[in-house]
Coordinates of C-alpha atoms in Angstrom, one line a residue:
Chain A
M206 CA -1.8 -48.6 18.2
D207 CA -1.8 -50.3 14.9
D208 CA -1.1 -48.1 12.0
S209 CA -2.2 -50.1 9.3
R210 CA -5.7 -48.8 10.0
S211 CA -4.6 -45.9 8.2
F212 CA -4.4 -48.0 5.1
D213 CA -8.6 -47.4 4.9
T214 CA -8.4 -43.9 3.8
Y215 CA -7.5 -44.4 0.1
E216 CA -10.5 -42.8 -1.5
A217 CA -9.5 -39.6 0.7
E218 CA -6.2 -39.7 -1.1
P219 CA -5.7 -36.3 -2.7
A220 CA -4.9 -36.6 -6.5
S221 CA -1.5 -36.1 -6.6
P222 CA 0.6 -35.5 -3.3
Q223 CA 4.0 -35.6 -2.9
L224 CA 5.9 -38.8 -3.4
D225 CA 6.8 -38.6 -0.3
D226 CA 3.7 -37.8 1.2
I227 CA 2.1 -41.1 -0.9
M228 CA 5.2 -43.5 -0.2
Q229 CA 5.1 -43.8 3.7
K230 CA 8.0 -46.1 5.1
I231 CA 6.7 -48.8 6.9
A232 CA 9.3 -51.4 7.8
E233 CA 7.2 -54.9 8.7
H234 CA 5.1 -56.4 6.4
K235 CA 1.3 -56.5 7.0
G236 CA 0.0 -60.4 6.5
C237 CA -2.4 -62.5 8.5
G238 CA -2.4 -62.8 11.7
T239 CA 0.3 -60.3 12.4
S240 CA -1.6 -57.1 12.5
G241 CA -5.0 -56.5 13.7
G242 CA -7.9 -54.0 12.4
S243 CA -8.0 -54.3 9.1
G244 CA -5.5 -56.8 8.1
K245 CA -7.3 -59.5 10.7
A246 CA -10.5 -59.8 8.9
S247 CA -9.2 -59.9 5.4
C248 CA -7.9 -63.4 6.0
G249 CA -10.9 -64.4 8.2
S250 CA -13.5 -65.8 5.4
G251 CA -10.3 -65.4 2.7
A252 CA -7.7 -68.0 2.1
G253 CA -6.8 -69.6 5.2
S254 CA -7.9 -70.0 8.6
G255 CA -6.9 -66.5 10.0
D256 CA -8.6 -65.7 13.1
M257 CA -11.2 -68.5 12.6
P258 CA -11.2 -71.5 15.2
Q259 CA -10.1 -74.5 13.4
E260 CA -13.4 -76.4 13.8
I261 CA -15.2 -73.6 12.4
W262 CA -12.3 -73.3 9.4
D263 CA -13.0 -77.3 9.0
K264 CA -16.6 -76.7 8.5
V265 CA -16.2 -73.7 5.7
K266 CA -13.3 -74.3 3.6
N267 CA -15.2 -75.8 1.0
H268 CA -18.3 -73.9 1.4
P269 CA -18.9 -71.7 -1.6
C270 CA -20.9 -69.3 0.6
Y271 CA -18.9 -69.3 3.5
S272 CA -15.8 -68.7 2.0
E273 CA -14.3 -66.5 0.0
E274 CA -11.5 -68.1 -1.4
A275 CA -13.7 -71.6 -1.9
H276 CA -16.5 -70.0 -4.1
H277 CA -13.4 -70.5 -6.8
H278 CA -13.7 -74.1 -6.6
Y279 CA -16.8 -75.3 -5.3
A280 CA -20.4 -75.1 -6.1
R281 CA -23.5 -74.9 -4.6
M282 CA -27.4 -76.1 -5.5
H283 CA -30.5 -74.7 -4.0
V284 CA -33.7 -76.7 -4.3
A285 CA -37.3 -74.7 -4.7
V286 CA -39.1 -77.0 -2.4
A287 CA -40.3 -74.1 0.1
P288 CA -43.0 -71.8 -1.5
A289 CA -44.9 -70.7 1.6
C290 CA -43.8 -67.6 3.5
N291 CA -44.8 -66.4 7.0
I292 CA -43.8 -62.8 6.7
Q293 CA -43.8 -60.2 4.4
C294 CA -41.1 -57.7 3.2
N295 CA -41.1 -54.4 1.7
Y296 CA -38.2 -55.7 -0.8
C297 CA -40.1 -58.7 -1.6
N298 CA -43.0 -59.2 -4.1
R299 CA -44.5 -62.6 -4.1
K300 CA -46.1 -62.2 -7.1
Y301 CA -43.0 -62.1 -9.0
D302 CA -40.8 -64.8 -6.5
C303 CA -38.8 -63.1 -4.0
A304 CA -36.9 -60.3 -5.7
N305 CA -33.6 -60.1 -3.3
E306 CA -33.0 -64.0 -2.9
S307 CA -33.8 -65.2 -6.2
R308 CA -34.3 -63.9 -9.9
P309 CA -37.2 -61.5 -10.0
G310 CA -39.9 -61.7 -12.7
V311 CA -39.8 -65.9 -12.9
V312 CA -41.7 -67.7 -10.9
S313 CA -39.3 -70.8 -9.6
E314 CA -40.4 -74.2 -11.0
K315 CA -41.9 -75.8 -7.3
L316 CA -40.3 -79.2 -6.5
S317 CA -41.5 -82.2 -4.3
P318 CA -39.1 -83.4 -1.7
E319 CA -39.0 -86.5 -4.2
Q320 CA -37.8 -84.3 -7.2
A321 CA -35.4 -82.3 -5.6
A322 CA -33.5 -85.7 -4.0
K323 CA -33.3 -86.7 -7.5
K324 CA -32.1 -83.5 -9.1
V325 CA -29.8 -83.2 -6.0
L326 CA -28.2 -86.5 -7.5
A327 CA -28.5 -85.6 -11.3
V328 CA -26.4 -82.4 -10.5
A329 CA -24.1 -83.7 -7.9
S330 CA -23.3 -86.4 -10.3
A331 CA -22.7 -83.9 -13.4
I332 CA -20.9 -81.4 -11.4
P333 CA -18.3 -83.6 -9.2
Q334 CA -17.4 -80.2 -7.2
M335 CA -20.9 -79.5 -6.2
T336 CA -20.8 -80.2 -2.6
V337 CA -23.6 -78.2 -0.7
L338 CA -27.2 -78.1 -0.9
G339 CA -29.3 -75.4 0.4
I340 CA -33.0 -74.5 0.7
A341 CA -33.7 -71.0 0.7
G342 CA -37.0 -70.6 -0.8
P343 CA -38.9 -69.1 -2.7
G344 CA -40.8 -68.6 0.6
D345 CA -39.7 -69.5 3.9
P346 CA -37.9 -73.1 4.4
L347 CA -39.3 -73.2 7.9
A348 CA -42.5 -72.0 6.9
N349 CA -42.6 -75.5 5.1
P350 CA -41.2 -77.3 7.3
G351 CA -42.4 -81.1 6.2
K352 CA -40.9 -80.2 2.7
T353 CA -37.7 -79.0 3.9
F354 CA -36.9 -81.6 6.6
K355 CA -38.4 -84.4 4.1
T356 CA -35.8 -83.4 1.3
F357 CA -33.0 -83.3 4.0
E358 CA -33.9 -86.5 5.0
L359 CA -34.0 -88.1 1.4
I360 CA -30.6 -86.4 0.3
S361 CA -28.8 -87.4 3.8
E362 CA -29.3 -91.1 2.8
A363 CA -28.6 -90.9 -0.9
A364 CA -25.8 -88.9 -1.0
P365 CA -24.6 -88.3 2.9
D366 CA -21.6 -86.6 1.7
I367 CA -23.6 -83.5 0.6
K368 CA -23.5 -80.9 3.1
L369 CA -27.1 -79.2 3.8
C370 CA -27.9 -76.0 4.7
L371 CA -31.0 -73.4 4.7
S372 CA -32.0 -70.2 4.9
T373 CA -34.5 -68.1 7.1
N374 CA -36.1 -65.2 8.0
G375 CA -36.0 -66.6 11.6
L376 CA -39.8 -66.1 12.6
A377 CA -40.4 -70.1 13.4
L378 CA -36.5 -70.9 14.0
P379 CA -36.5 -71.7 17.6
D380 CA -39.1 -74.3 17.1
H381 CA -37.1 -76.2 14.7
V382 CA -33.7 -76.1 16.3
E383 CA -34.0 -79.7 17.5
T384 CA -34.9 -81.0 13.6
I385 CA -32.1 -78.5 12.2
K386 CA -29.6 -80.9 14.6
K387 CA -31.2 -84.2 14.2
F388 CA -31.0 -83.8 10.1
N389 CA -27.4 -82.4 11.0
V390 CA -27.7 -79.4 9.1
D391 CA -24.2 -77.7 10.1
H392 CA -25.1 -74.6 8.1
V393 CA -28.0 -71.8 8.9
T394 CA -28.5 -68.5 7.6
I395 CA -30.7 -65.8 9.4
T396 CA -31.8 -63.0 7.5
I397 CA -31.8 -60.1 10.2
N398 CA -32.7 -56.7 8.7
M399 CA -32.5 -54.7 12.2
T400 CA -32.9 -55.2 16.0
D401 CA -35.1 -52.2 16.7
P402 CA -38.6 -52.6 16.1
D403 CA -39.1 -48.8 14.7
I404 CA -36.8 -49.6 11.8
G405 CA -38.8 -53.0 11.5
A406 CA -41.7 -51.3 11.1
E407 CA -40.5 -49.9 7.9
I408 CA -39.2 -53.1 6.4
Y409 CA -41.8 -55.5 7.4
P410 CA -45.5 -54.8 7.0
W411 CA -46.7 -57.8 8.9
V412 CA -45.7 -61.4 10.1
F413 CA -48.1 -64.4 10.7
W414 CA -47.8 -65.2 14.1
K415 CA -49.6 -67.4 16.4
H416 CA -52.6 -67.8 13.9
K417 CA -53.0 -64.1 13.8
R418 CA -51.4 -61.3 11.2
V419 CA -49.5 -58.7 13.4
T420 CA -48.4 -55.7 12.1
G421 CA -46.2 -52.4 12.6
K422 CA -44.1 -52.4 15.6
E423 CA -45.3 -55.1 17.6
A424 CA -44.7 -57.4 14.3
A425 CA -41.2 -56.0 14.0
K426 CA -40.6 -57.0 18.1
I427 CA -41.6 -60.5 17.7
L428 CA -39.6 -60.9 14.6
T429 CA -36.7 -59.7 16.2
D430 CA -36.9 -61.6 19.3
R431 CA -37.7 -64.6 17.5
Q432 CA -34.6 -64.1 15.2
L433 CA -32.4 -63.3 18.1
Q434 CA -33.4 -66.5 19.9
G435 CA -33.2 -68.8 17.1
L436 CA -29.5 -67.5 16.4
E437 CA -28.8 -68.2 20.5
M438 CA -30.1 -71.7 20.2
L439 CA -28.3 -72.6 17.0
T440 CA -24.8 -71.3 18.1
A441 CA -25.4 -72.7 21.6
N442 CA -26.0 -76.5 19.7
G443 CA -22.7 -75.5 17.6
I444 CA -24.5 -75.3 14.4
L445 CA -22.6 -72.5 12.2
C446 CA -24.6 -69.4 11.4
K447 CA -24.3 -66.6 8.8
V448 CA -26.4 -63.6 9.2
N449 CA -27.7 -61.6 5.7
S450 CA -28.7 -58.2 5.9
V451 CA -30.5 -56.2 2.9
M452 CA -28.6 -52.7 2.7
I453 CA -31.9 -50.1 2.9
P454 CA -30.1 -46.5 2.4
G455 CA -32.2 -44.3 4.8
V456 CA -34.2 -47.0 6.5
N457 CA -31.3 -49.4 8.5
D458 CA -27.8 -48.4 7.0
D459 CA -26.6 -46.8 9.8
H460 CA -28.7 -49.2 12.1
L461 CA -26.8 -52.3 10.2
V462 CA -23.5 -51.6 12.5
T463 CA -25.6 -52.4 15.4
V464 CA -26.8 -55.7 14.1
N465 CA -23.6 -56.3 13.0
R466 CA -22.7 -56.1 17.0
E467 CA -25.5 -57.8 18.2
V468 CA -25.3 -61.1 16.1
K469 CA -21.7 -61.2 16.9
S470 CA -22.3 -61.4 20.3
R471 CA -24.5 -64.0 20.0
G472 CA -22.1 -66.4 18.1
A473 CA -22.7 -65.4 14.2
F474 CA -19.4 -66.3 12.5
L475 CA -20.0 -64.2 9.2
H476 CA -22.7 -61.4 8.2
N477 CA -23.2 -60.7 4.6
I478 CA -24.5 -57.3 3.9
M479 CA -26.0 -57.5 0.8
P480 CA -27.4 -54.2 -1.7
L481 CA -31.2 -53.7 -2.1
I482 CA -32.8 -54.8 -5.1
S483 CA -35.7 -52.2 -5.8
S484 CA -36.5 -51.7 -9.4
P485 CA -39.9 -50.6 -10.1
E486 CA -40.8 -53.5 -12.4
H487 CA -40.2 -56.1 -9.2
G488 CA -43.6 -54.0 -8.2
T489 CA -42.1 -54.3 -4.3
V490 CA -43.4 -51.7 -1.7
F491 CA -39.8 -50.3 -1.8
G492 CA -39.3 -50.3 -5.7
L493 CA -42.9 -48.7 -6.2
N494 CA -42.0 -46.2 -3.5
G495 CA -38.5 -45.3 -5.0
Q496 CA -36.7 -46.8 -2.2
R497 CA -32.9 -46.6 -4.2
G498 CA -30.4 -49.3 -3.4
P499 CA -27.0 -48.2 -2.2
S500 CA -24.1 -47.3 -4.7
A501 CA -20.8 -50.1 -4.9
Q502 CA -18.7 -47.3 -2.3
E503 CA -21.7 -47.1 0.1
L504 CA -21.7 -50.7 0.5
K505 CA -18.0 -51.0 0.8
A506 CA -17.6 -48.1 3.6
L507 CA -20.6 -50.0 5.5
Q508 CA -18.8 -53.5 5.0
D509 CA -15.6 -52.2 5.8
S510 CA -17.1 -50.1 9.0
C511 CA -18.3 -53.5 10.5
E512 CA -15.0 -55.6 9.6
G513 CA -13.4 -54.9 12.5
E514 CA -16.1 -56.6 14.9
M515 CA -16.4 -59.7 12.6
N516 CA -15.9 -61.6 9.3
M517 CA -17.4 -59.9 6.5
M518 CA -19.1 -61.8 3.3
R519 CA -18.4 -59.9 0.1
H520 CA -18.8 -62.4 -2.7
C521 CA -22.7 -63.0 -2.2
R522 CA -24.3 -63.2 -5.5
Q523 CA -28.1 -63.1 -4.3
C524 CA -28.9 -66.3 -6.1
R525 CA -32.0 -67.6 -7.3
A526 CA -34.1 -69.8 -5.1
D527 CA -32.9 -72.8 -7.5
A528 CA -29.6 -71.7 -8.5
V529 CA -27.4 -74.3 -9.7
G530 CA -23.6 -74.1 -10.0
L531 CA -20.5 -71.9 -9.2
L532 CA -21.3 -68.4 -7.8
G533 CA -21.5 -66.2 -10.7
E534 CA -22.6 -69.5 -12.8
D535 CA -25.9 -70.5 -13.0
R536 CA -26.4 -73.6 -14.6
S537 CA -30.2 -74.2 -13.3
A538 CA -31.4 -74.1 -17.3
E539 CA -29.6 -77.4 -17.6
F540 CA -31.6 -79.2 -14.9
T541 CA -34.9 -78.4 -15.0
T542 CA -37.7 -80.8 -13.9
D543 CA -38.3 -82.5 -17.4
K544 CA -34.9 -82.7 -18.0
I545 CA -34.0 -84.3 -14.5
M546 CA -36.7 -86.7 -14.5
E547 CA -35.4 -88.3 -17.9
M548 CA -32.0 -88.1 -16.7
E549 CA -30.1 -91.4 -15.8
V550 CA -28.5 -91.0 -12.6
N551 CA -25.3 -92.8 -11.5
Y552 CA -23.9 -91.5 -8.2
D553 CA -20.8 -92.1 -7.9
L554 CA -19.0 -91.1 -4.6
S555 CA -15.4 -92.2 -5.2
A556 CA -15.2 -90.3 -8.6
R557 CA -16.5 -87.4 -6.7
Q558 CA -13.9 -87.6 -4.4
A559 CA -10.9 -88.1 -6.4
Y560 CA -12.0 -84.9 -8.5
Q561 CA -12.3 -83.0 -5.5
E562 CA -8.7 -84.6 -4.4
K563 CA -7.5 -82.5 -7.9
V564 CA -9.8 -79.6 -6.7
E565 CA -7.3 -79.3 -3.3
E566 CA -4.1 -79.7 -5.6
E567 CA -4.7 -76.7 -7.5
R568 CA -6.0 -74.6 -4.7
Q569 CA -2.7 -75.1 -3.0
A570 CA -0.9 -74.3 -5.6
K571 CA -2.6 -71.1 -6.1
V572 CA -2.1 -70.2 -1.8
A573 CA 1.9 -71.0 -2.6
A574 CA 1.8 -68.9 -5.9
R575 CA 0.1 -66.0 -4.0
N576 CA 2.1 -66.4 -0.7
A577 CA 5.6 -66.9 -2.7
E578 CA 4.5 -63.4 -4.5
L579 CA 3.4 -61.8 -1.5
E580 CA 7.2 -62.5 0.1
T581 CA 8.1 -60.3 -2.8
L582 CA 5.8 -57.2 -1.8
A583 CA 7.2 -57.2 1.9
G584 CA 8.4 -54.1 2.7
A585 CA 7.1 -52.5 0.2
N586 CA 6.3 -49.1 1.5
A587 CA 3.1 -47.3 0.2
D588 CA 0.0 -46.0 1.5
I589 CA -1.8 -46.7 -1.7
K590 CA -4.8 -48.8 -2.5
I591 CA -6.3 -49.3 -5.4
L592 CA -9.0 -51.6 -6.7
V593 CA -9.0 -54.0 -9.9
A594 CA -11.6 -55.8 -11.3
V595 CA -11.1 -59.6 -12.8
A596 CA -12.8 -61.4 -15.5
T597 CA -12.9 -64.9 -14.0
K598 CA -14.9 -68.2 -14.5
G599 CA -13.5 -69.8 -11.4
S600 CA -10.4 -71.9 -10.1
G601 CA -8.9 -68.5 -9.0
R602 CA -7.6 -68.0 -12.5
I603 CA -7.9 -64.9 -14.9
N604 CA -9.3 -67.2 -17.8
E605 CA -12.4 -65.3 -19.1
H606 CA -12.5 -62.8 -22.0
F607 CA -13.9 -59.2 -21.5
G608 CA -16.5 -59.6 -23.8
H609 CA -17.8 -63.0 -22.3
A610 CA -17.8 -61.8 -18.6
T611 CA -21.3 -61.3 -16.8
E612 CA -19.6 -60.0 -13.9
F613 CA -16.2 -58.9 -12.6
Q614 CA -14.5 -59.7 -9.5
V615 CA -13.4 -57.0 -7.4
Y616 CA -9.8 -57.2 -5.6
E617 CA -8.5 -54.1 -3.3
L618 CA -4.5 -54.3 -3.4
S619 CA -2.6 -52.5 -1.3
S620 CA 0.8 -53.4 0.7
S621 CA -0.9 -56.2 2.6
G622 CA -1.7 -58.1 -0.5
A623 CA -4.9 -58.9 -2.4
K624 CA -8.1 -58.7 -0.8
F625 CA -11.1 -59.4 -2.3
V626 CA -14.2 -56.8 -2.1
G627 CA -16.7 -57.7 -4.0
H628 CA -18.1 -58.5 -7.6
R629 CA -19.9 -56.4 -10.4
R630 CA -22.4 -58.0 -12.7
V631 CA -22.8 -56.6 -16.0
D632 CA -24.3 -57.1 -19.0
L633 CA -22.6 -58.9 -21.8
Y634 CA -20.4 -56.8 -23.8
C635 CA -20.5 -59.3 -26.7
Q636 CA -24.5 -59.7 -26.7
G637 CA -25.5 -55.8 -25.6
G638 CA -29.1 -55.7 -26.5
Y639 CA -28.9 -52.2 -27.3
G640 CA -25.7 -51.9 -29.4
E641 CA -22.6 -53.0 -28.1
D642 CA -21.5 -49.2 -27.1
D643 CA -23.9 -48.9 -24.7
A644 CA -23.2 -52.3 -23.3
L645 CA -19.7 -51.2 -22.7
E646 CA -20.8 -48.2 -21.2
T647 CA -22.7 -49.9 -18.4
V648 CA -19.5 -52.1 -17.8
I649 CA -17.6 -49.2 -17.4
R650 CA -20.0 -47.6 -14.8
A651 CA -20.2 -51.0 -13.1
I652 CA -16.3 -51.2 -12.7
N653 CA -15.8 -47.4 -12.6
D654 CA -13.9 -47.5 -9.3
C655 CA -11.2 -50.1 -10.5
H656 CA -7.8 -48.6 -11.6
A657 CA -7.6 -52.0 -14.0
V658 CA -9.5 -55.1 -15.3
F659 CA -7.5 -58.2 -15.9
V660 CA -9.0 -60.2 -18.5
A661 CA -7.8 -63.8 -20.5
K662 CA -8.2 -61.5 -23.8
I663 CA -9.8 -58.0 -25.1
G664 CA -10.3 -56.6 -28.3
H665 CA -9.2 -53.6 -29.6
C666 CA -12.0 -51.5 -29.2
P667 CA -13.0 -51.9 -26.0
K668 CA -9.6 -51.6 -25.1
D669 CA -9.0 -48.0 -26.3
D670 CA -12.4 -47.0 -24.5
L671 CA -11.6 -48.6 -21.2
I672 CA -8.0 -46.6 -21.4
K673 CA -9.9 -43.5 -22.4
A674 CA -12.1 -44.2 -19.2
G675 CA -9.2 -44.2 -16.9
I676 CA -9.5 -48.2 -16.5
D677 CA -6.2 -50.1 -17.5
P678 CA -7.0 -53.1 -19.4
V679 CA -4.6 -55.4 -18.5
D680 CA -4.2 -59.7 -20.5
Q681 CA -0.4 -60.2 -19.9
Y682 CA -1.6 -62.3 -16.8
A683 CA -4.0 -64.2 -19.1
Y684 CA -4.9 -67.9 -17.3
E685 CA -2.7 -67.3 -14.5
F686 CA -3.7 -67.2 -10.9
I687 CA -5.7 -63.8 -10.1
E688 CA -4.0 -62.7 -6.4
Q689 CA -0.5 -63.8 -7.4
S690 CA -0.9 -61.7 -10.9
A691 CA -2.7 -58.9 -9.0
I692 CA 0.2 -58.3 -6.3
S693 CA 3.1 -58.7 -9.1
Y694 CA 0.6 -56.1 -11.1
F695 CA 0.5 -53.9 -7.8
K696 CA 4.2 -53.9 -7.3
D697 CA 4.8 -52.6 -11.0
Y698 CA 1.8 -49.9 -10.4
L699 CA 4.3 -48.8 -7.1
A700 CA 7.2 -48.5 -8.8
R701 CA 5.6 -46.5 -11.6
V702 CA 4.6 -44.3 -9.3
S703 CA 7.6 -44.2 -6.9
S704 CA 9.4 -43.2 -10.5
G705 CA 7.2 -40.4 -11.2
E706 CA 5.9 -42.6 -14.2
I707 CA 2.6 -42.3 -13.4
A708 CA 0.5 -40.2 -10.6
H709 CA -1.9 -41.9 -8.3
V710 CA -5.4 -40.6 -8.6
A711 CA -8.3 -41.8 -6.4
R712 CA -11.5 -43.1 -8.5
G713 CA -14.9 -42.6 -8.2
D714 CA -18.0 -44.7 -7.4
A715 CA -19.5 -47.4 -9.4
D716 CA -22.8 -48.8 -10.1
I717 CA -24.6 -51.7 -8.5
R718 CA -26.2 -53.7 -11.2
Q719 CA -30.1 -54.3 -10.2
G720 CA -31.5 -57.7 -9.8
A721 CA -30.1 -60.7 -9.0
F722 CA -27.7 -62.9 -10.8
V723 CA -29.4 -64.3 -14.0
A724 CA -28.2 -67.5 -16.4
V725 CA -27.1 -66.0 -19.7
D726 CA -27.0 -68.4 -22.3
A727 CA -23.2 -67.4 -23.4
Chain B
M157 CA -70.8 -67.9 2.7
T158 CA -67.7 -69.6 2.6
Y159 CA -64.1 -68.1 1.4
K160 CA -62.7 -68.2 -2.2
I161 CA -59.4 -68.0 -3.5
V162 CA -59.3 -65.6 -6.6
A163 CA -57.0 -67.9 -8.9
S164 CA -56.1 -64.5 -11.2
Q165 CA -54.3 -63.5 -7.7
C166 CA -53.2 -66.6 -6.3
T167 CA -49.5 -66.9 -6.5
S168 CA -49.5 -70.3 -5.4
C169 CA -47.1 -70.3 -2.7
S170 CA -49.0 -72.5 -0.6
A171 CA -48.6 -70.5 2.6
C172 CA -53.0 -70.9 3.2
E173 CA -53.0 -75.1 3.2
A174 CA -51.4 -75.5 6.1
E175 CA -52.9 -73.0 8.1
C176 CA -56.6 -73.8 7.3
P177 CA -58.3 -75.7 10.4
N178 CA -60.2 -77.5 8.3
V179 CA -58.2 -79.1 5.6
A180 CA -60.3 -77.4 3.3
I181 CA -57.7 -76.1 0.9
S182 CA -55.6 -77.8 -2.2
E183 CA -53.9 -77.4 -4.8
K184 CA -55.7 -78.1 -8.0
N185 CA -54.4 -77.3 -11.6
G186 CA -51.2 -75.3 -10.2
T187 CA -53.2 -72.9 -8.0
F188 CA -55.3 -73.2 -4.7
V189 CA -58.9 -73.7 -4.2
I190 CA -60.9 -74.1 -1.3
N191 CA -63.2 -76.9 -0.5
P192 CA -66.5 -75.0 0.3
K193 CA -68.2 -77.9 2.0
K194 CA -65.3 -78.1 4.2
C195 CA -65.1 -74.1 5.1
T196 CA -66.1 -73.1 8.1
E197 CA -65.2 -69.4 7.7
C198 CA -63.0 -70.3 10.5
I199 CA -66.2 -69.6 12.8
G200 CA -65.2 -71.0 16.5
Y201 CA -61.5 -71.5 15.7
F202 CA -60.0 -68.3 14.7
D203 CA -60.8 -64.4 14.8
V204 CA -59.8 -64.1 11.2
P205 CA -60.0 -66.5 8.7
Q206 CA -56.9 -68.2 8.1
C207 CA -56.5 -68.1 4.5
V208 CA -57.1 -64.5 4.6
A209 CA -54.8 -63.5 7.6
V210 CA -51.5 -65.4 6.1
C211 CA -52.2 -64.7 2.0
P212 CA -49.5 -62.4 1.0
V213 CA -51.6 -60.8 -1.5
D214 CA -54.1 -58.6 -0.6
N215 CA -57.9 -59.7 -2.1
T216 CA -57.3 -63.1 -2.7
C217 CA -59.0 -65.1 -0.2
V218 CA -62.7 -63.4 -0.6
I219 CA -66.1 -64.3 0.5
D220 CA -68.2 -66.5 -1.8
N221 CA -71.7 -65.2 -1.4
S222 CA -73.1 -67.8 -3.3
Y223 CA -73.2 -70.5 -0.4
P224 CA -75.2 -69.7 2.7
R225 CA -73.6 -68.4 6.0
Y226 CA -71.9 -71.4 8.0
Q227 CA -73.9 -72.1 10.9
P228 CA -71.8 -73.7 13.6
S229 CA -73.7 -77.0 15.0
A230 CA -75.4 -77.0 18.0

């Protein structure tokens, strides 16, 4: 038996047990590939290829949505060319755009395929680390096949280095697998929330199928059959498939473990379980019925319980259908249609490649620093896990002021190292609309399960309040690499626990902020 | 009669445009409209008018009584 599984129990850790109990001797270092269970999955979509076949790793390593590590370095964009949809979801209100896949309350600017192609070239010229173009709505890309594939055609001619991907509900997927192959789309995301039609009937009021509106269980049966068939066809053709699921407490939360097994057995390589967005003001059926979304702890527990089966994605921002830039940094406001049409575009492939080479150098330095720090943790003997929040603008460094952070990235620290487990969006502390004190309270609620918050800089007042709330504000690692710093902090934490200076106390739950990622002019 | 689209309800999602068997639906000033001269209420094509079936917003594609009932030519 692999004893690394016992590391999953930190939430249940007693508040101040005997030192002997918490400092459990574990002889060997548990790094990537040397242990099964939880250690294995933390590497899969993380920093290294881990247990992924090499050909899949080659495809995903520079894809911000597929590789947790790449999302610090590479950017993606979505073009909103696909307004029409062929199913209705209870978490979506068409009148306000799709609440779960793009920003609620704002109708995305619809683009023609020609406008979309121009936008891609303009953005790729301005943001050299932009490597991925996705079509994700606001409707379903495959309910708009003409516009979707025309856009792919134009972009593959003008910018052949950009990877193409699309996101679909799967209803029309089996009809388009050949075309997806033809345009060299090697990344497809299918949103699969159930494989049981009884549960599906609670999520989908209707689907439009063979010229008819079908409702209830029959609709859910058609949808799940088509989704799984499409998934099988894609993976049989060597096209990489990710599965998105929306976690709806009391509806499909327990069932998603089954969904995870079903999609894994059909060759999906990554599963992204997202929290339901259901504020009443979005006007969705779930929002109006008072259906709640999951808490941070519930989401993490479900992701952890699926992790033994396959790689789990934890860094999803539920981006808008017209998002631009790094994940967690939406630059779409800089690239509106008016601005794009006036821009002079000079698409310079060699300049982009030169920039990306520099990114790779930085990335390798980061991994080397992390590994070196991890070496010093080898033989550390604690059965303790803690969460820490990090303020970062990307590049894998702690490079953001506490007051400028619109989100914090959360890492779980254990003697295996630092593992990314999620992100928490917050209101800007410096620009809180309700006064600074209220804004700080929402920040604390969002990271309440963390022991520390790493920042480039922080003022005295928030520092004192964080300490009062039991969260350690850490600015000593400003501008250094996240993982290396976190491991160093954890070593120090363990040393203080074992010397008796501090007692290890488990933290509480945290809030997930409602709504998709929204651009803020900081 | 023909079908018409209630502009204040229409989200301009364009789902109806592709489904209309008569190519009677087009975009006009940011919303979609049905050309009454082309609308056949889907009589002879489908059980239910396709714009009604596919529209995600209830009561958006509705009957326009100001036109006479469509008569399939003999």
